[in-house]
Structures are given as C-alpha cells and as structure tokens.
Tab-separated table of C-alpha atoms in Angstrom:
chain	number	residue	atom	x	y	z
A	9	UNK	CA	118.215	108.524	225.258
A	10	UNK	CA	114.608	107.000	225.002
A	11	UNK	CA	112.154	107.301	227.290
A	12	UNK	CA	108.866	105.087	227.746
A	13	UNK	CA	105.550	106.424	229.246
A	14	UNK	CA	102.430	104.958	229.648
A	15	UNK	CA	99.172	106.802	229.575
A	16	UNK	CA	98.976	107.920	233.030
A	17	UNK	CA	99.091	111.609	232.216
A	18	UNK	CA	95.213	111.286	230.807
A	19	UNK	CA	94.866	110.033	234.645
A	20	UNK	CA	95.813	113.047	235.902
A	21	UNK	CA	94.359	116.123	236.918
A	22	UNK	CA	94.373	119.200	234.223
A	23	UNK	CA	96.585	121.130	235.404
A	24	UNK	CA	99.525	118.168	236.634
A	25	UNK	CA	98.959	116.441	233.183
A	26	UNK	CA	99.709	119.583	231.388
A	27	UNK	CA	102.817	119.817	233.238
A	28	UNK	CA	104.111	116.319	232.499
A	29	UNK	CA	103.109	116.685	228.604
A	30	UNK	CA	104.790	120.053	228.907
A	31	UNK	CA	107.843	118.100	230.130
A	32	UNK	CA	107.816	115.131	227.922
A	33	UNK	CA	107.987	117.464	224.992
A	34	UNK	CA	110.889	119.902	226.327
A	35	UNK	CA	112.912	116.505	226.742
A	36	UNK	CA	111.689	115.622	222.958
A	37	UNK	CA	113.078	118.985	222.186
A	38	UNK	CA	116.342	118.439	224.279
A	39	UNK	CA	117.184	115.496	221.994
A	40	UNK	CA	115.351	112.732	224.141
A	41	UNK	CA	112.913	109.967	222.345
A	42	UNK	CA	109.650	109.935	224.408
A	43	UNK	CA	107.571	107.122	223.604
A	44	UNK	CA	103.948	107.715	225.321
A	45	UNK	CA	101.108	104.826	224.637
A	46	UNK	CA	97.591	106.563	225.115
A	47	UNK	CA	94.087	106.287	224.212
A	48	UNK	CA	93.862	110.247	224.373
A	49	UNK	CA	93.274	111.828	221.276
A	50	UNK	CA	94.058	115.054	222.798
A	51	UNK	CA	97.498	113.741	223.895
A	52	UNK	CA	98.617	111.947	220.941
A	53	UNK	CA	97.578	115.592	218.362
A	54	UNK	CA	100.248	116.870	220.590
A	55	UNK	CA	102.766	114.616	219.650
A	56	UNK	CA	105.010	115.219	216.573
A	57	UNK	CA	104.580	111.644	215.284
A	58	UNK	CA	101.510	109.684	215.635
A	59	UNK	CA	101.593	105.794	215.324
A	60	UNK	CA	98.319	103.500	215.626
A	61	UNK	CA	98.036	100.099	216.084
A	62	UNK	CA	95.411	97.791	215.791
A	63	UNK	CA	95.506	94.320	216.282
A	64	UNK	CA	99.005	94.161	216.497
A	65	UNK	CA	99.635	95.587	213.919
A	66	UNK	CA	100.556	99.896	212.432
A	67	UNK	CA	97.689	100.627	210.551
A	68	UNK	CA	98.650	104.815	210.843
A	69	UNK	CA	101.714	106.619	211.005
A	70	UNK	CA	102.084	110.126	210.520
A	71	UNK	CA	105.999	109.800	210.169
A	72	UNK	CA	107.838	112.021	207.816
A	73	UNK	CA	108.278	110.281	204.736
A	74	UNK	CA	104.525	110.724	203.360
A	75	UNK	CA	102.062	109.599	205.779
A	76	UNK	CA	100.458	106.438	205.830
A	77	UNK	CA	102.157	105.660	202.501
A	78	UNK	CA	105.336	103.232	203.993
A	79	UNK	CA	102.578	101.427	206.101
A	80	UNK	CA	100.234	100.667	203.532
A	81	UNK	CA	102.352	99.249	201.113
A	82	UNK	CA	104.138	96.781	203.855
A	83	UNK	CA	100.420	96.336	204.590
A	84	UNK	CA	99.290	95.076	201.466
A	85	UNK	CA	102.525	93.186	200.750
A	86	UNK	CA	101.403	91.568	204.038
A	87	UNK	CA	97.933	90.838	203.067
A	88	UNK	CA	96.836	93.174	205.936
A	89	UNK	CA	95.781	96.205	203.204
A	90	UNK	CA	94.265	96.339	199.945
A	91	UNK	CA	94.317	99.848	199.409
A	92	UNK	CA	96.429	102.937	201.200
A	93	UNK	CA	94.543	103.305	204.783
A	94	UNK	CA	92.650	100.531	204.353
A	95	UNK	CA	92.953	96.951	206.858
A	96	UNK	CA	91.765	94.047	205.636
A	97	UNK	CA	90.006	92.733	208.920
C-alpha cells in the first residue's frame, strides 16, 4: 500500500502532530509507503528517505544506493548538474 500526505502535520499543534508522525512511521514500519510533502525540516530528518526538489526537478536524495550520487549523474547527463550536488540554475 502507499499512502500520500501533505504537510498538514507542521499545521498542527505539538502534541497532535507528534501523534500523526508517530503514526505515519508505525504504518512505514508495518510495510506501508508514506509519502509526506513538507517544508519542515524537522519532519522530513524524521523520515528514512529524504527527496528534494527544486524546480521540478530531484536535486537531493538520501536513498540507499550512495546519496546524492544516482541524482547527480542523471543531473549532469541532463545538463541540470555539473558537478555531484551541484544545479546548474
């Protein structure tokens, strides 16, 4: 199953926003793909897998196979990237 969340958690008060992070990650753990979009920094270091876009387009992803590394070599073959991490803008 995948499930799709938008940032309202970081809308919430403290204590219910804990409680939905707390329960998007115990259905994470339970086998279930949460996909939350937020602005939160706090939210997303919670997240095992961090993916940031800019312009349309994944300039960060802390996915398993070496960090970053994937990304930035689609990037440059795109033109997007000229070194690892870096966006051409």
């Amino acid at each position: 199953p995948i499930l799709m969340a938008d940032d309202r958690p970081g809308a919430l008060d403290s204590k219910t926003g804990e409680q939905v992070i707390s329960l998007l990650q115990e259905l994470n753990q339970s086998g279930t793909t949460v996909i939350l979009i937020t602005h939160d920094n706090t939210i997303a270091a919670r997240a095992r897998r961090v993916v940031r876009l800019k312009d349309g387009h994944i300039i960060h992803d802390t996915g398993r196979d070496g960090p970053d590394l994937q990304v930035s070599q689609a990037a440059r073959r795109m033109g997007l990237a000229s070194a690892p991490g870096e966006v051409a803008v």
